[in-house]
Tab-separated table of C-alpha atoms in Angstrom:
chain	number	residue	atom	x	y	z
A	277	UNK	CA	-23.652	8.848	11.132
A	278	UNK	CA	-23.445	6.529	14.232
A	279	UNK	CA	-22.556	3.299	11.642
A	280	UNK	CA	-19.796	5.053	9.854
A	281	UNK	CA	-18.356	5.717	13.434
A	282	UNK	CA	-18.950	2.267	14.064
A	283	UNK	CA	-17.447	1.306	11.062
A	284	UNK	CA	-14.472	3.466	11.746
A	285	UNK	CA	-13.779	2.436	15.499
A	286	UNK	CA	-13.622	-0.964	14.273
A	287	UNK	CA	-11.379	-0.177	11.146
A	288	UNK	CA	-8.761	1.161	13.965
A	289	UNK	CA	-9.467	-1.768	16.426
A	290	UNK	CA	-8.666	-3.851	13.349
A	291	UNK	CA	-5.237	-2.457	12.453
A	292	UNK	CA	-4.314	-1.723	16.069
A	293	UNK	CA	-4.395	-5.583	16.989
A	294	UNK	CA	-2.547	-5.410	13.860
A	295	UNK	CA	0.081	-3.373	15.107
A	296	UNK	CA	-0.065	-5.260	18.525
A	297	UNK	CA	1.058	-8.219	16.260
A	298	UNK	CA	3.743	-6.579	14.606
A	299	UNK	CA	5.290	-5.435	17.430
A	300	UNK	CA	5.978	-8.734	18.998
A	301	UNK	CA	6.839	-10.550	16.001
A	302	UNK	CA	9.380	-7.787	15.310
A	303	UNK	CA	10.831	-7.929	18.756
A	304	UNK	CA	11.421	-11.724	18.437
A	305	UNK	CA	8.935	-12.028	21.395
A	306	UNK	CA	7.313	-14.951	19.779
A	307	UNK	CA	9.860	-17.621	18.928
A	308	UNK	CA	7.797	-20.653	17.142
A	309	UNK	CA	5.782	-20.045	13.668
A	310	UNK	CA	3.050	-22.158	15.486
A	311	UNK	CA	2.747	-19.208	18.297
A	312	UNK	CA	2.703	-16.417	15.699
A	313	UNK	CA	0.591	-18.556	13.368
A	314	UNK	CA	-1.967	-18.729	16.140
A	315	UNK	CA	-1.946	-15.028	17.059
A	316	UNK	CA	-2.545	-14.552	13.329
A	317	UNK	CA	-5.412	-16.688	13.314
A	318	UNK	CA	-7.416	-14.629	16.521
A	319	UNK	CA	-6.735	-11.287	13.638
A	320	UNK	CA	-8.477	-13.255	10.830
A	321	UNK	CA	-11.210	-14.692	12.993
A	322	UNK	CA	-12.164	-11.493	14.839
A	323	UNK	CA	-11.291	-8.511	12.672
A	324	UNK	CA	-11.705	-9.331	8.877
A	325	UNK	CA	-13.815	-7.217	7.222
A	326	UNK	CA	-16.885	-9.487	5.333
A	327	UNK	CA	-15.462	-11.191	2.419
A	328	UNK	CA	-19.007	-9.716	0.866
A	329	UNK	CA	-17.632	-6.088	0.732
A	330	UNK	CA	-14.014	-7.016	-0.049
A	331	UNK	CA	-15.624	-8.772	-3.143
A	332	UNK	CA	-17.544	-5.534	-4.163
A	333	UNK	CA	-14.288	-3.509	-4.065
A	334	UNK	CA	-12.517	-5.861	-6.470
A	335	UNK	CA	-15.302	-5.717	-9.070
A	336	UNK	CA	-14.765	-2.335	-8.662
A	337	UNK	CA	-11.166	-2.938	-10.022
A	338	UNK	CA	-12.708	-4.524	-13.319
A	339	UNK	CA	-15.609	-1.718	-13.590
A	340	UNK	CA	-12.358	1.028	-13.457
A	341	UNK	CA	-10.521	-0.996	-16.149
A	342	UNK	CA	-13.325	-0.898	-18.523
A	343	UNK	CA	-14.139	2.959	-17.655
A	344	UNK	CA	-14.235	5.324	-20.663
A	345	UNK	CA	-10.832	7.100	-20.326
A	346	UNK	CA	-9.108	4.789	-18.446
A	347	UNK	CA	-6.135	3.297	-20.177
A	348	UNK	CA	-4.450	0.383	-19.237
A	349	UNK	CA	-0.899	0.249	-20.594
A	350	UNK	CA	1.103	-2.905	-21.315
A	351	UNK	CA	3.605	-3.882	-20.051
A	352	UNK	CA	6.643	-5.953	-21.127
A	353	UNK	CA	6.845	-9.335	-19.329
A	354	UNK	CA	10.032	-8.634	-17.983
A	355	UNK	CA	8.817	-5.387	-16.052
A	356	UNK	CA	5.558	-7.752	-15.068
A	357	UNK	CA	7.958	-10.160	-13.498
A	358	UNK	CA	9.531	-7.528	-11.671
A	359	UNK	CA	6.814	-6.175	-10.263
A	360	UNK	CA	5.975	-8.854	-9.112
A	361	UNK	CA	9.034	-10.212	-7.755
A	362	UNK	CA	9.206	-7.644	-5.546
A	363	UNK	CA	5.487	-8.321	-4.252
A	364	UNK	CA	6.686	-11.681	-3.323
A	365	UNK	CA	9.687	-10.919	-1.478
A	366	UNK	CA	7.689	-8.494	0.812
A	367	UNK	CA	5.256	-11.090	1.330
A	368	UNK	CA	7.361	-14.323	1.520
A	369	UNK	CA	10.095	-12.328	4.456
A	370	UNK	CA	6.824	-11.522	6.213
A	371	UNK	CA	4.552	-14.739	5.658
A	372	UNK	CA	3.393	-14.871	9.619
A	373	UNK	CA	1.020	-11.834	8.978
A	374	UNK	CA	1.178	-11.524	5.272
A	375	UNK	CA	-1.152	-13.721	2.763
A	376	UNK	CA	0.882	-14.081	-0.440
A	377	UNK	CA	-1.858	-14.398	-3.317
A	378	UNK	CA	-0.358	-16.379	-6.050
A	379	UNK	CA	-1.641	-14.320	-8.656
A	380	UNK	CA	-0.847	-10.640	-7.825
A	381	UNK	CA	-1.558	-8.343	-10.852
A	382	UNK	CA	0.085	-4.627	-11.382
A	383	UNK	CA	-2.072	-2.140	-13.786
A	384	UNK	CA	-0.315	0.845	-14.999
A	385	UNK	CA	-3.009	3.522	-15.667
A	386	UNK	CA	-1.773	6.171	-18.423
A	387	UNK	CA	-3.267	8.866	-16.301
A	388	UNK	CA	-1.371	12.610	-15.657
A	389	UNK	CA	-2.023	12.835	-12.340
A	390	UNK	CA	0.258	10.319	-9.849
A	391	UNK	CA	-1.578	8.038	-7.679
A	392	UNK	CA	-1.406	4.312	-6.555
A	393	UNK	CA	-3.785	2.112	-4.856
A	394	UNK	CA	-4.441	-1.417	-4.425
A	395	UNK	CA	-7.795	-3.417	-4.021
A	396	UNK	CA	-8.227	-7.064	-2.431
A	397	UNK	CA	-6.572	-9.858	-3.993
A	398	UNK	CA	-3.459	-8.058	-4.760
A	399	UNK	CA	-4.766	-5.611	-7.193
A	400	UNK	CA	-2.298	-2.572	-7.712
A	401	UNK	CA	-2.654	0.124	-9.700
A	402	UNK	CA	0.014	2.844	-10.718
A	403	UNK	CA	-0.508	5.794	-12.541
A	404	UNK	CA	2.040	6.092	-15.296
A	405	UNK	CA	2.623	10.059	-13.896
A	406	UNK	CA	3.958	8.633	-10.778
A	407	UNK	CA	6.172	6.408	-12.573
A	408	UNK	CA	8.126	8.612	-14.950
A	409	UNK	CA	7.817	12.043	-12.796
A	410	UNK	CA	7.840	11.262	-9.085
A	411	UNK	CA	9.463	7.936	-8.548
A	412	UNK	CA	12.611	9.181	-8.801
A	413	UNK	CA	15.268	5.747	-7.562
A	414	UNK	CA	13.445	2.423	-6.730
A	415	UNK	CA	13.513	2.311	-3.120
A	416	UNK	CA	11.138	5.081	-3.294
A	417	UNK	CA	8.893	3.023	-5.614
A	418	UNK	CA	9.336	0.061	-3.593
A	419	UNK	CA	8.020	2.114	-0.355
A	420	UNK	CA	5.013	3.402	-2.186
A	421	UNK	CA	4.899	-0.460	-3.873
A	422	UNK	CA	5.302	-1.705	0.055
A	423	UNK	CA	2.042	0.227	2.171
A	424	UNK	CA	-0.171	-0.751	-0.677
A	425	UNK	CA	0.658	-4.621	-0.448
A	426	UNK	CA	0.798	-4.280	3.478
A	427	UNK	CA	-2.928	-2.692	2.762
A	428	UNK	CA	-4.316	-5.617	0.508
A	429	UNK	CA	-2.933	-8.138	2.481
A	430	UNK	CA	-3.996	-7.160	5.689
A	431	UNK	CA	-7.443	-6.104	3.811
A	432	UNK	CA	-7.354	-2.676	5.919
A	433	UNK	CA	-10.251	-1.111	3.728
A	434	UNK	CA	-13.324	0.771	5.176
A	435	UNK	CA	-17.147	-0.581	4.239
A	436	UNK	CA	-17.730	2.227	1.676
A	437	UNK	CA	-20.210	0.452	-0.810
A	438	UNK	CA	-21.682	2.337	-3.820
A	439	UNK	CA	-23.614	0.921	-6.492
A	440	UNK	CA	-22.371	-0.498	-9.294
A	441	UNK	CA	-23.132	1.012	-12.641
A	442	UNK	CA	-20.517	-0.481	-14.946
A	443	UNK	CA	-17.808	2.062	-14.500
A	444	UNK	CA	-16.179	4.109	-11.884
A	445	UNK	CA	-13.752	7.082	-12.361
A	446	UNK	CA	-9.997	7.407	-10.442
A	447	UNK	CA	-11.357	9.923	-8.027
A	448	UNK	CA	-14.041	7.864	-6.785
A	449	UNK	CA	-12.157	4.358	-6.545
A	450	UNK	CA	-9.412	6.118	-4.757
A	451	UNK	CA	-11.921	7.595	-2.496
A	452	UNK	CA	-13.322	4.375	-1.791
A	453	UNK	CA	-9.734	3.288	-0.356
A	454	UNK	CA	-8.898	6.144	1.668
A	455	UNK	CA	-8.491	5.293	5.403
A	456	UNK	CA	-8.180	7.806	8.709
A	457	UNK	CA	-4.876	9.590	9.611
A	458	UNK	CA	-4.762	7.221	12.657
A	459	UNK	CA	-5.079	4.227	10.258
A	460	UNK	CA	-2.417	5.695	7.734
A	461	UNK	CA	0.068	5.836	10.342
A	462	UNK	CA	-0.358	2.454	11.595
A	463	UNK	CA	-0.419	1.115	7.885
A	464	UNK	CA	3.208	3.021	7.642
A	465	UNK	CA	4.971	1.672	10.563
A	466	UNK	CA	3.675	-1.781	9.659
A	467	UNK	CA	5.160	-1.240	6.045
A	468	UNK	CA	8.163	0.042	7.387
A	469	UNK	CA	9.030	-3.416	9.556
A	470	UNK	CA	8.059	-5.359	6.449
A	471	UNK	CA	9.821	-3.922	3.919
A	472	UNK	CA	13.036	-3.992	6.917
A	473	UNK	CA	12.478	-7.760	7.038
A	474	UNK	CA	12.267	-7.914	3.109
A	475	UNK	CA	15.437	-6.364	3.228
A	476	UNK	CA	14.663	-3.210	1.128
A	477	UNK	CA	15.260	0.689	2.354
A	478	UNK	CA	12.374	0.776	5.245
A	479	UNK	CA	13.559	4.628	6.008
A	480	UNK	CA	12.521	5.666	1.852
A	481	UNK	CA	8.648	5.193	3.428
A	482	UNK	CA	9.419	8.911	4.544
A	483	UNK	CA	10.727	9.961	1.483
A	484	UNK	CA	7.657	8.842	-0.336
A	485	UNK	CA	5.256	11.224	2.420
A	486	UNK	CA	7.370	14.030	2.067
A	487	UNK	CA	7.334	13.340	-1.802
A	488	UNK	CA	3.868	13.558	-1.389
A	489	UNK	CA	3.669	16.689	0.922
A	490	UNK	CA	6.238	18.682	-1.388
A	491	UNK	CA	3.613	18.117	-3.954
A	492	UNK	CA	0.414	17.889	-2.545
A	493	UNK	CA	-1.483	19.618	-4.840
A	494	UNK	CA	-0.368	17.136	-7.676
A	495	UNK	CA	-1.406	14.465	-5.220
A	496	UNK	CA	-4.919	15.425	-4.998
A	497	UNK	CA	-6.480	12.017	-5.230
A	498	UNK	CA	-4.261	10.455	-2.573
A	499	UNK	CA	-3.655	13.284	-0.036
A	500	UNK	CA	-6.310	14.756	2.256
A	501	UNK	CA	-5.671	18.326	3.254
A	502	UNK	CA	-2.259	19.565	3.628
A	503	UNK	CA	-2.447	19.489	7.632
A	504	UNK	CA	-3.180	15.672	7.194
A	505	UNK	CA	-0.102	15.588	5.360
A	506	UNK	CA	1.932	17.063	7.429
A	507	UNK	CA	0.771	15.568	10.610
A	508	UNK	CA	1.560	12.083	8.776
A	509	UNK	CA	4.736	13.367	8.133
A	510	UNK	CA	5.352	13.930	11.507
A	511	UNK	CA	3.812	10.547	13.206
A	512	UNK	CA	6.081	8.933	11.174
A	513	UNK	CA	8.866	10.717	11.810
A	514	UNK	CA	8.349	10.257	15.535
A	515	UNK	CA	8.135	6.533	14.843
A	516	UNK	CA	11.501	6.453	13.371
A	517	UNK	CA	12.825	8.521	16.212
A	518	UNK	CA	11.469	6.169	18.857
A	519	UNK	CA	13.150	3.486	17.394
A	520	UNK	CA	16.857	3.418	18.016
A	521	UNK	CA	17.852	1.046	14.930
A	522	UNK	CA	15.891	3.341	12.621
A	523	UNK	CA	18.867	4.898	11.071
A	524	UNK	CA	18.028	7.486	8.367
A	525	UNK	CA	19.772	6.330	4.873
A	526	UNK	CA	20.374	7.970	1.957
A	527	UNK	CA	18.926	6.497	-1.359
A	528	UNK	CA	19.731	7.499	-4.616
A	529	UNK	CA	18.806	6.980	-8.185
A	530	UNK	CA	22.354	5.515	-9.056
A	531	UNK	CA	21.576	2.413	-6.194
A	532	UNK	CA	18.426	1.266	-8.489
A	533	UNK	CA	18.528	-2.208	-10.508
A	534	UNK	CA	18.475	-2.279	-13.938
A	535	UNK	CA	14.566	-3.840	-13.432
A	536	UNK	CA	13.659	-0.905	-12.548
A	537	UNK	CA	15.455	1.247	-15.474
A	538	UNK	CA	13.554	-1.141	-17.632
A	539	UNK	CA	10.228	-0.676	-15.936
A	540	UNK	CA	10.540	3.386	-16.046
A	541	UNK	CA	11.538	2.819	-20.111
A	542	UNK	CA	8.493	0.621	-20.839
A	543	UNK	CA	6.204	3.323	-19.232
A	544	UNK	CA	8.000	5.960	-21.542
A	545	UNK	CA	7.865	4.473	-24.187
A	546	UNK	CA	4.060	3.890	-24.358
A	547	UNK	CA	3.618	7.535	-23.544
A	548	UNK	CA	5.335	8.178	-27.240
């Protein structure tokens, strides 16, 4: 009991100083690359978790693939390219704090129930429910896209090692990713400064929690219990309020590019 405390306390420390970082970058407090570049470097060297266990959770990823009942749809390579376009853009408008891996991969998991989670190495995977049912426009998608690349870039992941047998379901490799409330809400403002910088719809982060909390029992492999929810709801909600230049906008289905019209036909179409 006294490690996973441990283990917890320094998850937070980890993300705080992570916070700390994003707050002065964002505030143009830090005016040469070098300075921020430096500051990045005291994260990496003090508060990376051990490349060991970030291993372990990315063979994991290739257990779940190969997992009786877990079906990995394919994808045309212009919804790939897509995907990963708007990976890089995240990444490249925020490349003081964020790695870009040059090989990011997107799996879309024919699966009913809507989920999406991300290992190291930029390993995202999206449940084809979430896709066609709950992802209604794509600045929604992009949000939910956004705090999972913020998450495997950053590497925020608690040491949760379980032995490997060869396969692992979707409840257990989501469980294996879940992080505090305290750790969420850090995770969410740092999203919602990257995705600002990336220039996509930062404020559509709190459409995607309330998407979630209108629907929490669909969301049972992402969402804790609905008090969680709520109170993530409302940290975040506080963060935007805090903020003066956090105006609310509007998004709507109509605004979406035609990559990701595509994107929500090829997942269609391999459900027929």
């Amino acid at each position: 009991m006294k490690i996973k405390i441990f283990e917890k306390r320094t998850l937070y420390k980890r993300v705080f100083f992570l916070v700390s970082i994003l707050f002065f970058t964002s505030c143009s407090l830090f005016n040469k690359k070098s300075e921020d570049k430096s500051v990045w470097q005291i994260y990496q060297k003090n508060y990376q978790p051990k490349r060991e266990y970030l291993d372990h959770l990315t063979e994991l990823g290739k257990h779940y693939l190969n997992t009786p009942g877990v079906k990995n749809i394919r994808l045309r390579t212009s919804s790939k390219k897509y995907l990963k376009g708007i990976y890089r853009q995240i990444v490249k408008s925020n490349e003081i704090y964020l790695k870009e891996d040059k090989s990011p991969e997107f799996f879309i998991i024919k699966d009913q129930a809507p989920f999406i989670f991300s290992l190291p190495g930029a390993k995202f995977y999206i449940s084809t429910s979430l896709l066609e049912k709950y992802l209604k426009n794509e600045s929604l998608m992009i949000a939910a896209i956004g705090t999972q690349v913020v998450k495997s870039s950053l590497n925020v992941y608690d040491d949760r090692r379980t032995v490997p047998v060869g396969y692992i379901g979707t409840g257990k490799i989501i469980s294996l990713t879940k992080v505090s409330l305290k750790i969420k809400n850090e995770i969410n403002k740092w999203t919602f400064i990257s995705l600002k910088r990336a220039n996509f719809d930062a404020t559509a982060i709190l459409n995607w929690i309330q998407t979630k909390n209108k629907n929490i029992i669909d969301f049972t492999y992402m969402v804790g219990t609905q008090k969680q929810s709520t109170e993530e709801e409302f940290l975040f909600k506080n963060f935007l309020v805090q903020d003066s230049e956090n105006v609310f906008e509007e998004v709507s289905f109509e605004n979406s590019s035609k990559g990701f019209y595509n994107l929500v036909r090829d997942v269609r179409r391999s459900l027929n």
